[in-house]
mmCIF file of C-alpha atoms in Angstrom:
data_model
loop_
_atom_site.group_PDB
_atom_site.id
_atom_site.type_symbol
_atom_site.label_atom_id
_atom_site.label_comp_id
_atom_site.label_asym_id
_atom_site.label_seq_id
_atom_site.Cartn_x
_atom_site.Cartn_y
_atom_site.Cartn_z
ATOM 1 C CA UNK A 596 5.253 33.947 -25.630
ATOM 2 C CA UNK A 597 5.819 37.612 -26.399
ATOM 3 C CA UNK A 598 2.958 40.045 -26.842
ATOM 4 C CA UNK A 599 4.411 41.207 -30.173
ATOM 5 C CA UNK A 600 4.338 37.630 -31.480
ATOM 6 C CA UNK A 601 0.712 37.168 -30.469
ATOM 7 C CA UNK A 602 -0.352 40.471 -32.010
ATOM 8 C CA UNK A 603 1.397 39.575 -35.248
ATOM 9 C CA UNK A 604 -0.348 36.203 -35.218
ATOM 10 C CA UNK A 605 -3.744 37.834 -34.725
ATOM 11 C CA UNK A 606 -3.247 39.892 -37.885
ATOM 12 C CA UNK A 607 -3.490 36.580 -39.765
ATOM 13 C CA UNK A 608 -5.638 34.393 -37.524
ATOM 14 C CA UNK A 609 -9.092 34.657 -35.973
ATOM 15 C CA UNK A 610 -10.104 33.807 -32.433
ATOM 16 C CA UNK A 611 -10.719 31.527 -30.617
ATOM 17 C CA UNK A 612 -7.226 30.133 -31.103
ATOM 18 C CA UNK A 613 -4.797 27.759 -29.434
ATOM 19 C CA UNK A 614 -1.091 28.585 -29.631
ATOM 20 C CA UNK A 615 1.649 26.244 -28.433
ATOM 21 C CA UNK A 616 5.152 27.629 -28.013
ATOM 22 C CA UNK A 617 7.683 24.942 -28.959
ATOM 23 C CA UNK A 618 10.654 26.871 -27.567
ATOM 24 C CA UNK A 619 8.936 27.003 -24.173
ATOM 25 C CA UNK A 620 8.190 23.279 -24.465
ATOM 26 C CA UNK A 621 11.874 22.537 -24.982
ATOM 27 C CA UNK A 622 12.841 24.774 -22.076
ATOM 28 C CA UNK A 623 10.355 22.999 -19.848
ATOM 29 C CA UNK A 624 11.634 19.508 -20.628
ATOM 30 C CA UNK A 625 15.218 20.681 -20.163
ATOM 31 C CA UNK A 626 14.301 22.167 -16.782
ATOM 32 C CA UNK A 627 12.740 18.892 -15.631
ATOM 33 C CA UNK A 628 15.754 16.916 -16.843
ATOM 34 C CA UNK A 629 18.112 19.142 -14.869
ATOM 35 C CA UNK A 630 15.962 19.153 -11.730
ATOM 36 C CA UNK A 631 15.559 15.352 -11.569
ATOM 37 C CA UNK A 632 18.217 12.648 -11.046
ATOM 38 C CA UNK A 633 20.178 11.866 -14.190
ATOM 39 C CA UNK A 634 19.020 8.259 -14.416
ATOM 40 C CA UNK A 635 15.316 9.182 -14.378
ATOM 41 C CA UNK A 636 13.491 8.840 -17.697
ATOM 42 C CA UNK A 637 10.478 10.854 -18.815
ATOM 43 C CA UNK A 638 7.253 9.478 -20.281
ATOM 44 C CA UNK A 639 4.758 11.885 -21.852
ATOM 45 C CA UNK A 640 1.023 11.172 -21.610
ATOM 46 C CA UNK A 641 -0.266 11.702 -25.156
ATOM 47 C CA UNK A 642 -3.748 12.567 -23.877
ATOM 48 C CA UNK A 643 -2.421 15.810 -22.383
ATOM 49 C CA UNK A 644 -1.860 17.374 -25.813
ATOM 50 C CA UNK A 645 -1.418 15.401 -29.065
ATOM 51 C CA UNK A 646 -0.582 18.480 -31.155
ATOM 52 C CA UNK A 647 2.955 18.821 -29.768
ATOM 53 C CA UNK A 648 3.899 15.172 -30.231
ATOM 54 C CA UNK A 649 6.251 15.525 -33.169
ATOM 55 C CA UNK A 650 8.390 18.062 -31.330
ATOM 56 C CA UNK A 651 8.133 16.258 -28.010
ATOM 57 C CA UNK A 652 8.944 12.767 -29.258
ATOM 58 C CA UNK A 653 12.631 13.575 -29.498
ATOM 59 C CA UNK A 654 12.688 15.145 -26.033
ATOM 60 C CA UNK A 655 11.236 12.316 -23.928
ATOM 61 C CA UNK A 656 11.938 8.615 -23.505
ATOM 62 C CA UNK A 657 8.409 7.252 -23.756
ATOM 63 C CA UNK A 658 4.948 8.132 -25.001
ATOM 64 C CA UNK A 659 1.951 6.804 -23.067
ATOM 65 C CA UNK A 660 -0.922 5.844 -25.350
ATOM 66 C CA UNK A 661 -4.373 5.203 -23.858
ATOM 67 C CA UNK A 662 -6.617 4.656 -26.891
ATOM 68 C CA UNK A 663 -6.577 3.288 -30.454
ATOM 69 C CA UNK A 664 -6.992 6.854 -31.687
ATOM 70 C CA UNK A 665 -3.850 8.002 -29.886
ATOM 71 C CA UNK A 666 -1.928 5.072 -31.334
ATOM 72 C CA UNK A 667 -3.184 6.031 -34.806
ATOM 73 C CA UNK A 668 -1.965 9.610 -34.285
ATOM 74 C CA UNK A 669 1.494 8.433 -33.211
ATOM 75 C CA UNK A 670 1.767 6.072 -36.161
ATOM 76 C CA UNK A 671 0.528 8.736 -38.579
ATOM 77 C CA UNK A 672 3.314 11.011 -37.344
ATOM 78 C CA UNK A 673 5.858 8.231 -37.820
ATOM 79 C CA UNK A 674 6.910 8.258 -34.172
ATOM 80 C CA UNK A 675 9.199 5.429 -32.990
ATOM 81 C CA UNK A 676 7.194 2.442 -31.782
ATOM 82 C CA UNK A 677 9.845 1.449 -29.261
ATOM 83 C CA UNK A 678 8.819 4.514 -27.233
ATOM 84 C CA UNK A 679 5.156 3.521 -26.972
ATOM 85 C CA UNK A 680 3.617 2.505 -23.667
ATOM 86 C CA UNK A 681 0.217 1.046 -24.552
ATOM 87 C CA UNK A 682 -1.840 1.748 -21.460
ATOM 88 C CA UNK A 683 -5.496 2.269 -20.573
ATOM 89 C CA UNK A 684 -8.099 0.679 -18.335
ATOM 90 C CA UNK A 685 -9.802 -0.847 -21.406
ATOM 91 C CA UNK A 686 -7.766 -2.225 -24.264
ATOM 92 C CA UNK A 687 -9.945 -3.613 -27.042
ATOM 93 C CA UNK A 688 -9.156 -7.362 -27.180
ATOM 94 C CA UNK A 689 -9.396 -7.566 -30.978
ATOM 95 C CA UNK A 690 -6.910 -4.734 -31.388
ATOM 96 C CA UNK A 691 -4.595 -6.181 -28.741
ATOM 97 C CA UNK A 692 -4.471 -9.485 -30.613
ATOM 98 C CA UNK A 693 -3.888 -7.684 -33.897
ATOM 99 C CA UNK A 694 -1.075 -5.495 -32.538
ATOM 100 C CA UNK A 695 0.705 -8.414 -30.901
ATOM 101 C CA UNK A 696 0.384 -10.691 -33.947
ATOM 102 C CA UNK A 697 1.792 -7.937 -36.168
ATOM 103 C CA UNK A 698 4.580 -7.148 -33.733
ATOM 104 C CA UNK A 699 3.475 -3.552 -33.178
ATOM 105 C CA UNK A 700 3.861 -1.426 -31.192
ATOM 106 C CA UNK A 701 7.300 -2.535 -30.082
ATOM 107 C CA UNK A 702 7.379 -0.699 -26.734
ATOM 108 C CA UNK A 703 5.625 -2.052 -23.654
ATOM 109 C CA UNK A 704 2.071 -2.936 -22.657
ATOM 110 C CA UNK A 705 0.551 -2.245 -19.259
ATOM 111 C CA UNK A 706 -1.732 -4.788 -17.603
ATOM 112 C CA UNK A 707 -4.794 -3.359 -15.842
ATOM 113 C CA UNK A 708 -6.721 -6.528 -15.018
ATOM 114 C CA UNK A 709 -6.559 -10.307 -15.040
ATOM 115 C CA UNK A 710 -8.790 -10.235 -18.113
ATOM 116 C CA UNK A 711 -6.321 -8.014 -19.966
ATOM 117 C CA UNK A 712 -3.479 -10.265 -18.917
ATOM 118 C CA UNK A 713 -5.263 -13.330 -20.270
ATOM 119 C CA UNK A 714 -5.861 -11.663 -23.659
ATOM 120 C CA UNK A 715 -2.216 -10.542 -23.926
ATOM 121 C CA UNK A 716 -0.799 -13.896 -22.832
ATOM 122 C CA UNK A 717 -2.951 -15.903 -25.236
ATOM 123 C CA UNK A 718 -2.126 -13.524 -28.100
ATOM 124 C CA UNK A 719 1.600 -13.724 -27.342
ATOM 125 C CA UNK A 720 1.515 -17.517 -27.155
ATOM 126 C CA UNK A 721 -0.443 -17.756 -30.405
ATOM 127 C CA UNK A 722 2.026 -15.464 -32.173
ATOM 128 C CA UNK A 723 5.023 -17.147 -30.516
ATOM 129 C CA UNK A 724 6.322 -13.725 -29.478
ATOM 130 C CA UNK A 725 7.701 -12.354 -26.236
ATOM 131 C CA UNK A 726 5.632 -9.343 -25.168
ATOM 132 C CA UNK A 727 7.053 -6.725 -22.761
ATOM 133 C CA UNK A 728 4.756 -5.892 -19.830
ATOM 134 C CA UNK A 729 4.380 -3.511 -16.905
ATOM 135 C CA UNK A 730 1.894 -4.690 -14.266
ATOM 136 C CA UNK A 731 -0.118 -1.734 -13.003
ATOM 137 C CA UNK A 732 -0.596 -1.661 -9.249
ATOM 138 C CA UNK A 733 -3.927 -0.153 -8.241
ATOM 139 C CA UNK A 734 -4.056 2.940 -6.050
ATOM 140 C CA UNK A 735 -7.550 2.052 -4.861
ATOM 141 C CA UNK A 736 -9.761 2.777 -7.878
ATOM 142 C CA UNK A 737 -10.833 1.132 -11.145
ATOM 143 C CA UNK A 738 -7.277 1.124 -12.506
ATOM 144 C CA UNK A 739 -4.748 -1.648 -12.133
ATOM 145 C CA UNK A 740 -4.352 -4.906 -10.223
ATOM 146 C CA UNK A 741 -4.186 -5.445 -6.487
ATOM 147 C CA UNK A 742 -1.023 -6.716 -4.813
ATOM 148 C CA UNK A 743 -2.218 -10.307 -4.534
ATOM 149 C CA UNK A 744 -2.994 -10.488 -8.269
ATOM 150 C CA UNK A 745 0.432 -9.137 -9.195
ATOM 151 C CA UNK A 746 2.119 -11.597 -6.834
ATOM 152 C CA UNK A 747 0.127 -14.425 -8.420
ATOM 153 C CA UNK A 748 1.113 -13.406 -11.950
ATOM 154 C CA UNK A 749 4.774 -13.025 -10.981
ATOM 155 C CA UNK A 750 4.772 -16.408 -9.275
ATOM 156 C CA UNK A 751 3.303 -18.214 -12.281
ATOM 157 C CA UNK A 752 4.579 -16.311 -15.318
ATOM 158 C CA UNK A 753 7.892 -14.638 -14.433
ATOM 159 C CA UNK A 754 9.773 -17.231 -16.514
ATOM 160 C CA UNK A 755 7.275 -17.459 -19.382
ATOM 161 C CA UNK A 756 8.878 -17.530 -22.852
ATOM 162 C CA UNK A 757 6.035 -15.332 -24.131
ATOM 163 C CA UNK A 758 6.133 -12.580 -21.515
ATOM 164 C CA UNK A 759 8.806 -10.128 -20.449
ATOM 165 C CA UNK A 760 7.435 -8.781 -17.171
ATOM 166 C CA UNK A 761 9.686 -5.767 -16.773
ATOM 167 C CA UNK A 762 8.207 -4.275 -13.633
ATOM 168 C CA UNK A 763 5.460 -2.197 -12.096
ATOM 169 C CA UNK A 764 3.455 0.876 -13.116
ATOM 170 C CA UNK A 765 1.735 3.070 -10.528
ATOM 171 C CA UNK A 766 -0.290 6.264 -10.758
ATOM 172 C CA UNK A 767 -2.504 7.773 -8.085
ATOM 173 C CA UNK A 768 -3.686 11.185 -9.237
ATOM 174 C CA UNK A 769 -2.637 14.659 -10.297
ATOM 175 C CA UNK A 770 -1.863 18.088 -8.853
ATOM 176 C CA UNK A 771 -0.129 16.528 -5.852
ATOM 177 C CA UNK A 772 1.676 19.229 -3.860
ATOM 178 C CA UNK A 773 2.474 17.091 -0.813
ATOM 179 C CA UNK A 774 5.961 15.606 -0.658
ATOM 180 C CA UNK A 775 4.826 13.568 2.341
ATOM 181 C CA UNK A 776 2.161 11.893 0.219
ATOM 182 C CA UNK A 777 4.648 11.156 -2.552
ATOM 183 C CA UNK A 778 7.081 9.686 -0.026
ATOM 184 C CA UNK A 779 4.374 7.382 1.342
ATOM 185 C CA UNK A 780 3.641 6.187 -2.181
ATOM 186 C CA UNK A 781 7.301 5.631 -3.048
ATOM 187 C CA UNK A 782 7.935 3.821 0.240
ATOM 188 C CA UNK A 783 4.955 1.548 -0.445
ATOM 189 C CA UNK A 784 6.216 0.762 -3.938
ATOM 190 C CA UNK A 785 9.766 0.183 -2.673
ATOM 191 C CA UNK A 786 8.498 -2.235 -0.043
ATOM 192 C CA UNK A 787 6.288 -4.061 -2.544
ATOM 193 C CA UNK A 788 9.129 -4.490 -5.040
ATOM 194 C CA UNK A 789 11.398 -5.745 -2.262
ATOM 195 C CA UNK A 790 8.718 -8.257 -1.289
ATOM 196 C CA UNK A 791 8.533 -9.546 -4.868
ATOM 197 C CA UNK A 792 12.286 -10.022 -4.808
ATOM 198 C CA UNK A 793 12.461 -11.708 -1.416
ATOM 199 C CA UNK A 794 9.381 -13.930 -1.791
ATOM 200 C CA UNK A 795 9.354 -14.783 -5.480
ATOM 201 C CA UNK A 796 12.928 -14.191 -6.541
ATOM 202 C CA UNK A 797 11.653 -11.604 -9.008
ATOM 203 C CA UNK A 798 13.896 -8.596 -9.576
ATOM 204 C CA UNK A 799 11.885 -5.819 -11.272
ATOM 205 C CA UNK A 800 13.926 -3.928 -13.862
ATOM 206 C CA UNK A 801 11.546 -1.006 -14.275
ATOM 207 C CA UNK A 802 9.301 1.216 -12.198
ATOM 208 C CA UNK A 803 7.037 3.620 -14.064
ATOM 209 C CA UNK A 804 5.582 6.116 -11.621
ATOM 210 C CA UNK A 805 3.070 8.899 -12.175
ATOM 211 C CA UNK A 806 3.963 11.533 -9.564
ATOM 212 C CA UNK A 807 1.200 13.938 -10.613
ATOM 213 C CA UNK A 808 3.431 17.006 -10.378
ATOM 214 C CA UNK A 809 1.293 20.131 -9.835
ATOM 215 C CA UNK A 810 0.928 23.103 -12.162
ATOM 216 C CA UNK A 811 0.175 26.601 -10.845
ATOM 217 C CA UNK A 812 -2.887 27.556 -12.852
ATOM 218 C CA UNK A 813 -4.300 30.326 -10.682
ATOM 219 C CA UNK A 814 -3.126 33.607 -9.289
ATOM 220 C CA UNK A 815 -2.208 33.251 -5.642
ATOM 221 C CA UNK A 816 -1.192 29.599 -5.893
ATOM 222 C CA UNK A 817 1.711 29.089 -3.513
ATOM 223 C CA UNK A 818 4.048 26.435 -4.883
ATOM 224 C CA UNK A 819 7.850 26.516 -4.972
ATOM 225 C CA UNK A 820 8.623 24.075 -7.737
ATOM 226 C CA UNK A 821 12.417 24.007 -7.496
ATOM 227 C CA UNK A 822 12.365 23.046 -3.808
ATOM 228 C CA UNK A 823 9.580 20.535 -4.487
ATOM 229 C CA UNK A 824 11.546 18.796 -7.244
ATOM 230 C CA UNK A 825 14.700 18.803 -5.137
ATOM 231 C CA UNK A 826 12.855 17.076 -2.300
ATOM 232 C CA UNK A 827 11.266 14.550 -4.653
ATOM 233 C CA UNK A 828 14.614 13.797 -6.305
ATOM 234 C CA UNK A 829 16.140 13.013 -2.935
ATOM 235 C CA UNK A 830 13.345 10.522 -2.289
ATOM 236 C CA UNK A 831 14.170 8.735 -5.539
ATOM 237 C CA UNK A 832 17.844 8.528 -4.584
ATOM 238 C CA UNK A 833 16.944 6.928 -1.253
ATOM 239 C CA UNK A 834 14.934 4.062 -2.770
ATOM 240 C CA UNK A 835 16.161 0.519 -2.269
ATOM 241 C CA UNK A 836 14.961 -0.218 -5.803
ATOM 242 C CA UNK A 837 17.923 0.122 -8.169
ATOM 243 C CA UNK A 838 16.267 -0.474 -11.522
ATOM 244 C CA UNK A 839 15.168 1.994 -14.186
ATOM 245 C CA UNK A 840 12.722 4.708 -13.072
ATOM 246 C CA UNK A 841 10.408 6.437 -15.531
ATOM 247 C CA UNK A 842 8.157 9.310 -14.513
ATOM 248 C CA UNK A 843 4.887 9.556 -16.434
ATOM 249 C CA UNK A 844 3.988 13.220 -16.853
ATOM 250 C CA UNK A 845 1.420 15.157 -18.843
ATOM 251 C CA UNK A 846 0.419 18.553 -17.559
ATOM 252 C CA UNK A 847 3.799 19.187 -15.900
ATOM 253 C CA UNK A 848 5.492 18.910 -19.297
ATOM 254 C CA UNK A 849 2.947 20.588 -21.543
ATOM 255 C CA UNK A 850 0.934 23.144 -19.563
ATOM 256 C CA UNK A 851 3.343 26.097 -19.747
ATOM 257 C CA UNK A 852 3.730 26.005 -23.532
ATOM 258 C CA UNK A 853 0.080 26.800 -24.298
ATOM 259 C CA UNK A 854 -2.041 29.928 -24.664
ATOM 260 C CA UNK A 855 -5.745 30.190 -25.477
ATOM 261 C CA UNK A 856 -6.819 33.395 -27.204
ATOM 262 C CA UNK A 857 -10.435 34.534 -27.180
ATOM 263 C CA UNK A 858 -11.875 37.906 -28.186
ATOM 264 C CA UNK A 859 -14.366 40.120 -26.363
ATOM 265 C CA UNK A 860 -17.388 40.332 -28.665
ATOM 266 C CA UNK A 861 -19.827 42.097 -26.338
ATOM 267 C CA UNK A 862 -19.902 43.870 -22.998
ATOM 268 C CA UNK A 863 -22.790 44.795 -20.746
ATOM 269 C CA UNK A 864 -23.793 45.682 -17.223
ATOM 270 C CA UNK A 865 -26.573 43.593 -15.705
ATOM 271 C CA UNK A 866 -27.952 44.392 -12.244
ATOM 272 C CA UNK A 867 -24.796 46.280 -11.312
ATOM 273 C CA UNK A 868 -22.276 43.659 -12.540
ATOM 274 C CA UNK A 869 -19.950 43.863 -15.544
ATOM 275 C CA UNK A 870 -20.115 41.081 -18.131
ATOM 276 C CA UNK A 871 -17.774 40.499 -21.048
ATOM 277 C CA UNK A 872 -18.877 37.977 -23.672
ATOM 278 C CA UNK A 873 -16.048 36.236 -25.535
ATOM 279 C CA UNK A 874 -16.133 34.151 -28.697
ATOM 280 C CA UNK A 875 -14.739 31.110 -26.868
ATOM 281 C CA UNK A 876 -16.000 29.391 -23.751
ATOM 282 C CA UNK A 877 -15.958 26.341 -21.515
ATOM 283 C CA UNK A 878 -16.367 24.032 -24.537
ATOM 284 C CA UNK A 879 -12.828 24.951 -25.592
ATOM 285 C CA UNK A 880 -11.045 25.759 -22.351
ATOM 286 C CA UNK A 881 -10.834 23.458 -19.348
ATOM 287 C CA UNK A 882 -8.399 23.964 -16.507
ATOM 288 C CA UNK A 883 -7.816 21.255 -13.926
ATOM 289 C CA UNK A 884 -10.869 20.913 -11.678
ATOM 290 C CA UNK A 885 -12.862 23.550 -13.630
ATOM 291 C CA UNK A 886 -12.121 26.167 -10.961
ATOM 292 C CA UNK A 887 -11.897 28.987 -13.486
ATOM 293 C CA UNK A 888 -15.100 30.667 -12.465
ATOM 294 C CA UNK A 889 -14.119 30.731 -8.789
ATOM 295 C CA UNK A 890 -10.375 31.340 -9.170
ATOM 296 C CA UNK A 891 -8.437 33.707 -11.400
ATOM 297 C CA UNK A 892 -6.131 32.047 -13.932
ATOM 298 C CA UNK A 893 -3.128 33.840 -15.366
ATOM 299 C CA UNK A 894 -4.514 36.144 -18.069
ATOM 300 C CA UNK A 895 -3.269 39.150 -19.958
ATOM 301 C CA UNK A 896 -5.061 41.439 -22.419
ATOM 302 C CA UNK A 897 -4.144 42.264 -25.982
ATOM 303 C CA UNK A 898 -5.942 45.550 -26.636
ATOM 304 C CA UNK A 899 -7.438 46.041 -30.075
ATOM 305 C CA UNK A 900 -6.284 49.643 -30.046
ATOM 306 C CA UNK A 901 -3.873 51.681 -27.983
ATOM 307 C CA UNK A 902 -5.342 51.561 -24.499
ATOM 308 C CA UNK A 903 -6.502 54.819 -23.016
ATOM 309 C CA UNK A 904 -5.178 55.923 -19.664
ATOM 310 C CA UNK A 905 -6.309 53.362 -17.159
ATOM 311 C CA UNK A 906 -9.288 54.708 -15.246
ATOM 312 C CA UNK A 907 -8.959 51.962 -12.650
ATOM 313 C CA UNK A 908 -9.785 48.298 -12.478
ATOM 314 C CA UNK A 909 -13.296 46.924 -12.159
ATOM 315 C CA UNK A 910 -14.467 43.350 -11.546
ATOM 316 C CA UNK A 911 -15.576 41.612 -14.752
ATOM 317 C CA UNK A 912 -17.399 38.330 -15.271
ATOM 318 C CA UNK A 913 -15.925 36.682 -18.396
ATOM 319 C CA UNK A 914 -18.558 34.549 -20.116
ATOM 320 C CA UNK A 915 -18.368 32.395 -23.206
ATOM 321 C CA UNK A 916 -20.498 32.158 -26.311
ATOM 322 C CA UNK A 917 -22.576 29.137 -25.321
ATOM 323 C CA UNK A 918 -26.250 29.536 -24.541
ATOM 324 C CA UNK A 919 -26.013 28.184 -21.021
ATOM 325 C CA UNK A 920 -25.590 29.972 -17.706
ATOM 326 C CA UNK A 921 -22.742 27.564 -16.966
ATOM 327 C CA UNK A 922 -20.486 29.156 -19.571
ATOM 328 C CA UNK A 923 -18.505 31.336 -17.170
ATOM 329 C CA UNK A 924 -14.731 31.392 -17.557
ATOM 330 C CA UNK A 925 -13.899 33.783 -14.722
ATOM 331 C CA UNK A 926 -15.937 35.631 -12.094
ATOM 332 C CA UNK A 927 -15.082 39.109 -10.845
ATOM 333 C CA UNK A 928 -11.729 39.377 -12.600
ATOM 334 C CA UNK A 929 -10.170 42.812 -11.922
ATOM 335 C CA UNK A 930 -9.572 44.468 -15.300
ATOM 336 C CA UNK A 931 -9.220 47.976 -16.648
ATOM 337 C CA UNK A 932 -10.135 49.347 -20.098
ATOM 338 C CA UNK A 933 -11.785 46.137 -21.315
ATOM 339 C CA UNK A 934 -13.461 46.774 -24.654
ATOM 340 C CA UNK A 935 -15.066 44.904 -27.530
ATOM 341 C CA UNK A 936 -12.294 43.639 -29.792
ATOM 342 C CA UNK A 937 -9.782 43.114 -27.002
ATOM 343 C CA UNK A 938 -8.291 39.629 -26.814
ATOM 344 C CA UNK A 939 -7.879 37.732 -23.543
ATOM 345 C CA UNK A 940 -4.861 35.428 -23.453
ATOM 346 C CA UNK A 941 -5.316 32.530 -21.010
ATOM 347 C CA UNK A 942 -1.902 31.121 -20.066
ATOM 348 C CA UNK A 943 -0.733 27.638 -19.028
ATOM 349 C CA UNK A 944 -3.235 25.992 -21.370
ATOM 350 C CA UNK A 945 -0.877 23.539 -23.041
ATOM 351 C CA UNK A 946 -2.233 20.427 -21.298
ATOM 352 C CA UNK A 947 -5.772 19.040 -21.493
ATOM 353 C CA UNK A 948 -7.438 22.444 -21.919
ATOM 354 C CA UNK A 949 -8.103 21.934 -25.617
ATOM 355 C CA UNK A 950 -9.256 18.313 -25.325
ATOM 356 C CA UNK A 951 -11.240 18.109 -22.077
ATOM 357 C CA UNK A 952 -13.816 20.730 -23.018
ATOM 358 C CA UNK A 953 -17.290 19.774 -24.261
ATOM 359 C CA UNK A 954 -16.200 20.732 -27.761
ATOM 360 C CA UNK A 955 -19.289 19.563 -29.673
ATOM 361 C CA UNK A 956 -21.829 21.255 -27.388
ATOM 362 C CA UNK A 957 -23.979 23.737 -29.341
ATOM 363 C CA UNK A 958 -22.120 22.848 -32.559
ATOM 364 C CA UNK A 959 -19.518 25.614 -32.398
ATOM 365 C CA UNK A 960 -16.431 25.487 -34.611
ATOM 366 C CA UNK A 961 -13.281 23.849 -33.267
ATOM 367 C CA UNK A 962 -10.558 26.499 -32.997
ATOM 368 C CA UNK A 963 -7.437 26.536 -35.101
ATOM 369 C CA UNK A 964 -4.302 25.113 -33.465
ATOM 370 C CA UNK A 965 -0.998 26.865 -34.172
ATOM 371 C CA UNK A 966 2.561 25.936 -33.237
ATOM 372 C CA UNK A 967 4.992 28.780 -32.614
ATOM 373 C CA UNK A 968 8.423 27.522 -33.626
ATOM 374 C CA UNK A 969 11.711 28.470 -32.070
ATOM 375 C CA UNK A 970 12.618 30.691 -35.039
ATOM 376 C CA UNK A 971 9.426 32.725 -34.609
ATOM 377 C CA UNK A 972 7.566 31.207 -37.559
ATOM 378 C CA UNK A 973 4.207 29.493 -37.103
ATOM 379 C CA UNK A 974 2.629 26.299 -38.353
ATOM 380 C CA UNK A 975 -1.100 25.527 -38.368
ATOM 381 C CA UNK A 976 -1.483 21.903 -37.279
ATOM 382 C CA UNK A 977 -5.281 21.954 -37.204
ATOM 383 C CA UNK A 978 -7.445 24.374 -39.192
ATOM 384 C CA UNK A 979 -10.690 25.788 -37.892
ATOM 385 C CA UNK A 980 -13.214 22.946 -38.183
ATOM 386 C CA UNK A 981 -16.968 23.245 -38.478
ATOM 387 C CA UNK A 982 -18.724 20.677 -36.289
ATOM 388 C CA UNK A 983 -22.200 20.654 -37.804
ATOM 389 C CA UNK A 984 -21.136 17.698 -39.990
ATOM 390 C CA UNK A 985 -20.488 15.738 -36.790
ATOM 391 C CA UNK A 986 -23.779 16.630 -35.107
ATOM 392 C CA UNK A 987 -26.206 16.563 -38.045
ATOM 393 C CA UNK A 988 -28.384 13.424 -38.305
ATOM 394 C CA UNK A 989 -27.191 11.541 -41.384
ATOM 395 C CA UNK A 990 -30.561 10.268 -42.579
ATOM 396 C CA UNK A 991 -29.245 8.931 -45.901
ATOM 397 C CA UNK A 992 -26.249 7.138 -44.475
ATOM 398 C CA UNK A 993 -23.858 9.159 -46.624
ATOM 399 C CA UNK A 994 -20.180 9.324 -45.754
ATOM 400 C CA UNK A 995 -20.232 13.032 -44.921
ATOM 401 C CA UNK A 996 -18.862 13.034 -41.397
ATOM 402 C CA UNK A 997 -15.651 14.895 -40.835
ATOM 403 C CA UNK A 998 -15.964 17.035 -43.964
ATOM 404 C CA UNK A 999 -15.572 20.805 -43.803
ATOM 405 C CA UNK A 1000 -17.055 23.430 -46.052
#
């Protein structure tokens, strides 16, 4: 995203502001496609950033949906149901029955527990429909089924007229920089799928795997992505499993397309330390692991006026607008010529940053969300939203929630 584009945008928009560069998004998906084996499909986790879905839907093979709200968003946008992977550790039984009876979505459902399986099977039998499934193998937490449960379901239901058990889903975390760890996981999955084939005569057609590819958020991060992806691709080629492989990705696809813009509204020096107060804060910006205060993310400054000759960098503590000592975005960031009115541009904020923050804390407005198109034009996909209507006690029971002034 060019500085000239951001400055032009700021002549029309106020901060705080999220900007997502669709040209960069396309470049990113193309890069991943070229770096991975040709047969590998891509699934995008909707929770990473729902605002880029319309553009992204045509670039990926699947969309992972983990809540009724995400499904509503995808339907509202008219996205193809055959791409939906309805996932999530808790799927509301009433909604599951409704979706299956109506024949929507038409993609695939994941199974996270024996209880979920029972609801899906009964709904499919009642509707006399064949429902496509991926059985999620647990990685040792609250998600998924253990091996014995999957083996039991395969043994009893692999030939059911109401179920199309396509294969296995597996996800074990994010920001994984170790190829050795990924190889252990892939070897375990390969062995498990081979066991299902040899013991139960079940040949899985699909493996959906969440590799948790890392994103370099902070200055000094040492990560050579091209070599990493080359090594991972070789592991996929060496698998005994010959079915379809889909990689579920969120931050690896979306992070690089996003910028968060927040303006310096005050500056001070307290007990010998420099503080810059910005109009944003931790309620609107969340990097993975919330390491922002301790590490330095990639940031550049848009000066309000022509910057004077740099008199040298000084360490600055960048603090948000919330009335809590926890609202620190960065500690001791080396900056020069930082003044009121300058805008800090936080980079790599295209995934999770705008949705993981405590956005309703202290009833601050939700920032505007803008898409920067490939032709340089912009589109506002969410206006600035006042949140007092969400936090005010509605003593009269009036339908006022969600309104803006």
